[in-house]
Structure formats: C-alpha cells, structure tokens
CSV table of C-alpha atoms in Angstrom, one decimal:
chain,number,residue,atom,x,y,z
A,1,UNK,CA,16.6,4.0,-21.3
A,2,UNK,CA,18.1,6.1,-24.1
A,3,UNK,CA,18.8,4.2,-27.2
A,4,UNK,CA,22.3,4.9,-28.6
A,5,UNK,CA,20.9,5.5,-32.0
A,6,UNK,CA,18.8,8.3,-30.7
A,7,UNK,CA,21.7,10.4,-29.4
A,8,UNK,CA,22.9,13.0,-31.9
A,9,UNK,CA,26.6,13.2,-32.5
A,10,UNK,CA,28.0,16.0,-30.4
A,11,UNK,CA,31.4,17.5,-30.9
A,12,UNK,CA,33.0,20.5,-29.1
A,13,UNK,CA,33.4,23.3,-31.6
A,14,UNK,CA,35.8,25.1,-29.3
A,15,UNK,CA,37.0,23.3,-26.3
A,16,UNK,CA,37.4,25.4,-23.1
A,17,UNK,CA,41.0,26.2,-22.2
A,18,UNK,CA,40.8,24.2,-19.0
A,19,UNK,CA,40.0,21.0,-20.9
A,20,UNK,CA,42.9,18.7,-21.4
A,21,UNK,CA,41.1,16.0,-23.4
A,22,UNK,CA,41.3,16.2,-27.1
A,23,UNK,CA,38.9,13.3,-27.9
A,24,UNK,CA,35.6,15.3,-27.4
A,25,UNK,CA,33.2,15.6,-24.5
A,26,UNK,CA,32.7,12.7,-22.1
A,27,UNK,CA,29.1,11.8,-21.2
A,28,UNK,CA,29.8,13.1,-17.7
A,29,UNK,CA,30.8,16.5,-19.1
A,30,UNK,CA,27.7,16.6,-21.3
A,31,UNK,CA,25.2,15.7,-18.6
A,32,UNK,CA,26.8,18.2,-16.1
A,33,UNK,CA,26.5,21.1,-18.6
A,34,UNK,CA,23.2,20.3,-20.3
A,35,UNK,CA,20.2,22.5,-19.2
A,36,UNK,CA,16.7,21.4,-19.8
A,37,UNK,CA,13.7,23.5,-18.8
A,38,UNK,CA,10.0,23.6,-19.5
A,39,UNK,CA,6.4,23.5,-18.3
A,40,UNK,CA,4.9,22.0,-21.5
A,41,UNK,CA,3.7,18.5,-20.5
A,42,UNK,CA,0.6,16.4,-21.0
A,43,UNK,CA,-0.8,12.9,-20.9
A,44,UNK,CA,-1.8,11.2,-24.1
A,45,UNK,CA,-4.1,8.2,-24.2
A,46,UNK,CA,-3.7,6.2,-27.4
A,47,UNK,CA,-6.9,4.1,-28.0
A,48,UNK,CA,-6.9,1.3,-30.5
A,49,UNK,CA,-4.5,1.8,-33.4
A,50,UNK,CA,-3.6,5.5,-33.0
A,51,UNK,CA,-0.6,7.9,-32.8
A,52,UNK,CA,0.6,11.4,-32.9
A,53,UNK,CA,3.5,13.2,-34.5
A,54,UNK,CA,5.7,16.2,-33.9
A,55,UNK,CA,7.6,18.1,-36.6
A,56,UNK,CA,11.3,18.7,-36.0
A,57,UNK,CA,12.3,21.6,-33.8
A,58,UNK,CA,15.1,22.8,-31.6
A,59,UNK,CA,13.6,21.3,-28.4
A,60,UNK,CA,13.9,18.0,-26.6
A,61,UNK,CA,11.0,15.6,-26.4
A,62,UNK,CA,10.4,13.4,-23.3
A,63,UNK,CA,8.2,10.4,-23.2
A,64,UNK,CA,7.4,8.2,-20.2
A,65,UNK,CA,5.1,5.2,-20.8
A,66,UNK,CA,2.6,4.8,-18.0
A,67,UNK,CA,0.6,1.9,-19.5
A,68,UNK,CA,1.1,-0.3,-22.5
A,69,UNK,CA,3.8,0.3,-25.0
A,70,UNK,CA,4.5,2.7,-28.0
A,71,UNK,CA,6.8,2.9,-31.0
A,72,UNK,CA,8.7,6.0,-31.7
A,73,UNK,CA,9.3,6.2,-35.5
A,74,UNK,CA,11.5,8.6,-37.4
A,75,UNK,CA,14.4,9.1,-34.9
A,76,UNK,CA,17.7,8.3,-36.7
A,77,UNK,CA,15.7,6.6,-39.4
A,78,UNK,CA,14.5,3.8,-37.2
A,79,UNK,CA,11.9,2.7,-34.7
A,80,UNK,CA,12.3,2.4,-31.0
A,81,UNK,CA,9.8,0.4,-28.8
A,82,UNK,CA,9.2,1.9,-25.4
A,83,UNK,CA,7.4,-0.2,-22.8
A,84,UNK,CA,5.5,0.5,-19.6
A,85,UNK,CA,7.7,2.1,-17.0
A,86,UNK,CA,10.3,3.1,-19.6
A,87,UNK,CA,11.4,6.6,-20.6
A,88,UNK,CA,12.7,7.9,-23.9
A,89,UNK,CA,14.2,11.3,-24.6
A,90,UNK,CA,14.6,12.5,-28.2
A,91,UNK,CA,17.6,14.9,-28.1
A,92,UNK,CA,18.0,15.2,-31.8
A,93,UNK,CA,15.1,17.5,-32.5
A,94,UNK,CA,14.1,15.3,-35.4
A,95,UNK,CA,10.5,15.0,-36.6
A,96,UNK,CA,9.0,11.7,-35.2
A,97,UNK,CA,5.8,9.9,-34.5
A,98,UNK,CA,4.5,8.0,-31.4
A,99,UNK,CA,2.2,5.1,-32.3
A,100,UNK,CA,0.5,2.3,-30.5
A,101,UNK,CA,1.2,-0.1,-33.5
A,102,UNK,CA,3.8,0.1,-36.3
A,103,UNK,CA,1.2,1.1,-38.9
A,104,UNK,CA,-1.1,3.3,-36.8
A,105,UNK,CA,-2.2,6.5,-38.3
A,106,UNK,CA,-0.9,9.7,-36.6
A,107,UNK,CA,-2.2,13.2,-36.1
A,108,UNK,CA,-0.2,16.3,-35.1
A,109,UNK,CA,-0.4,17.0,-31.4
A,110,UNK,CA,-0.5,20.8,-31.5
A,111,UNK,CA,-0.2,21.2,-27.8
A,112,UNK,CA,3.4,20.0,-27.7
A,113,UNK,CA,4.4,22.2,-30.7
A,114,UNK,CA,4.2,25.4,-28.6
A,115,UNK,CA,5.5,26.3,-25.2
A,116,UNK,CA,2.9,26.1,-22.5
A,117,UNK,CA,2.8,27.0,-18.8
A,118,UNK,CA,1.0,24.0,-17.3
A,119,UNK,CA,0.7,23.1,-13.6
A,120,UNK,CA,-1.6,20.1,-14.1
A,121,UNK,CA,-1.1,18.2,-17.3
A,122,UNK,CA,-4.1,18.0,-19.6
A,123,UNK,CA,-5.1,14.6,-21.0
A,124,UNK,CA,-5.5,14.1,-24.7
A,125,UNK,CA,-7.3,11.1,-26.1
A,126,UNK,CA,-6.3,10.0,-29.7
A,127,UNK,CA,-8.2,7.2,-31.4
A,128,UNK,CA,-11.1,5.0,-30.4
A,129,UNK,CA,-11.5,1.7,-28.8
A,130,UNK,CA,-9.6,0.1,-25.8
A,131,UNK,CA,-6.7,1.9,-24.2
A,132,UNK,CA,-3.5,0.8,-26.0
A,133,UNK,CA,-1.1,3.1,-24.2
A,134,UNK,CA,-0.9,6.0,-21.8
A,135,UNK,CA,2.1,8.3,-22.2
A,136,UNK,CA,3.4,11.2,-20.2
A,137,UNK,CA,4.8,13.7,-22.8
A,138,UNK,CA,6.9,16.8,-22.4
A,139,UNK,CA,8.6,19.4,-24.6
A,140,UNK,CA,11.7,20.9,-23.1
A,141,UNK,CA,13.8,23.9,-24.1
A,142,UNK,CA,17.5,23.0,-24.2
A,143,UNK,CA,20.6,25.0,-23.5
A,144,UNK,CA,23.5,23.2,-24.9
A,145,UNK,CA,26.9,23.5,-23.2
A,146,UNK,CA,29.1,26.3,-24.6
A,147,UNK,CA,31.0,25.2,-27.6
A,148,UNK,CA,28.8,22.2,-28.4
A,149,UNK,CA,26.7,21.9,-31.5
A,150,UNK,CA,23.9,19.4,-32.5
A,151,UNK,CA,24.8,17.6,-35.7
C-alpha cells in the first residue's frame, strides 16, 4: 500500500514528442518507465520502544513489515502506520524515521545509508525487550523516466 501523501509530485519537464497528453504522466506511464535497482537490504528487529532513521537522499526506501507494526514519521510532514504484511515505499527521498511507537527514540541505521552488495540480508536489532516489529528494509537506486523530475 502506498499512501497518496507519500508520493512526490511528478511533472514532465519536457514531454516526449510521441506523447499526445498535455496533463502530465499517467500512473501507467510512470510505472512503466521507473527503474529501481539495488542489493542493499536487511532485516531490522525493533524491540520495546525503538526506532531508526535515515537522512534524506536521492534513493528510494522500501519497508515490508514481517511482524508487528511500525510508524514512518517525516514523510510529507506526517506519520504513516504500516502493519504486518504491508509494504511502504518512500519515493520522495525525504529524511524519515521508522518507530515501533509514536514517541520511540531512533538511531541512525548506517547500513542503509550506503550502497551494499548483499546476498543474504543481515539482521540488526535495535532496542531491548520484547519484539515489537520485524521489518524487511531496502535502499534502492532510482532512475527516473526521461523528462521527469522529483519535486
């Protein structure tokens, strides 16, 4: 599930000659031309009241909740709750935090800040106490369709 408020506003800066639409890119156009790649992925176990954060960058963040639920704060100035079995993709590149509870402290997860070449995802445990959430996390490089800019 991708929350509408998470999607950055995309506008074609120069529409290709073959395009006849003048009202921007359709979702189908966008998905067909978007290219995501990467081998930077890990599993994060949040124990008790815990969280991690990532600074803004030019990549795309992917989160799949395996167990429990998390809150993603800082995307479009709001908070998004992601439950077990749900996926959230942060396309905007904004700085954000993943927390087990709304007021959980967070630490920087350095592993996701840099490109890695991982075959088997490492598991990072943040916090102490009972398991609150288990999240599959990835950092992907994005190639935007020609003529498209992130705003």
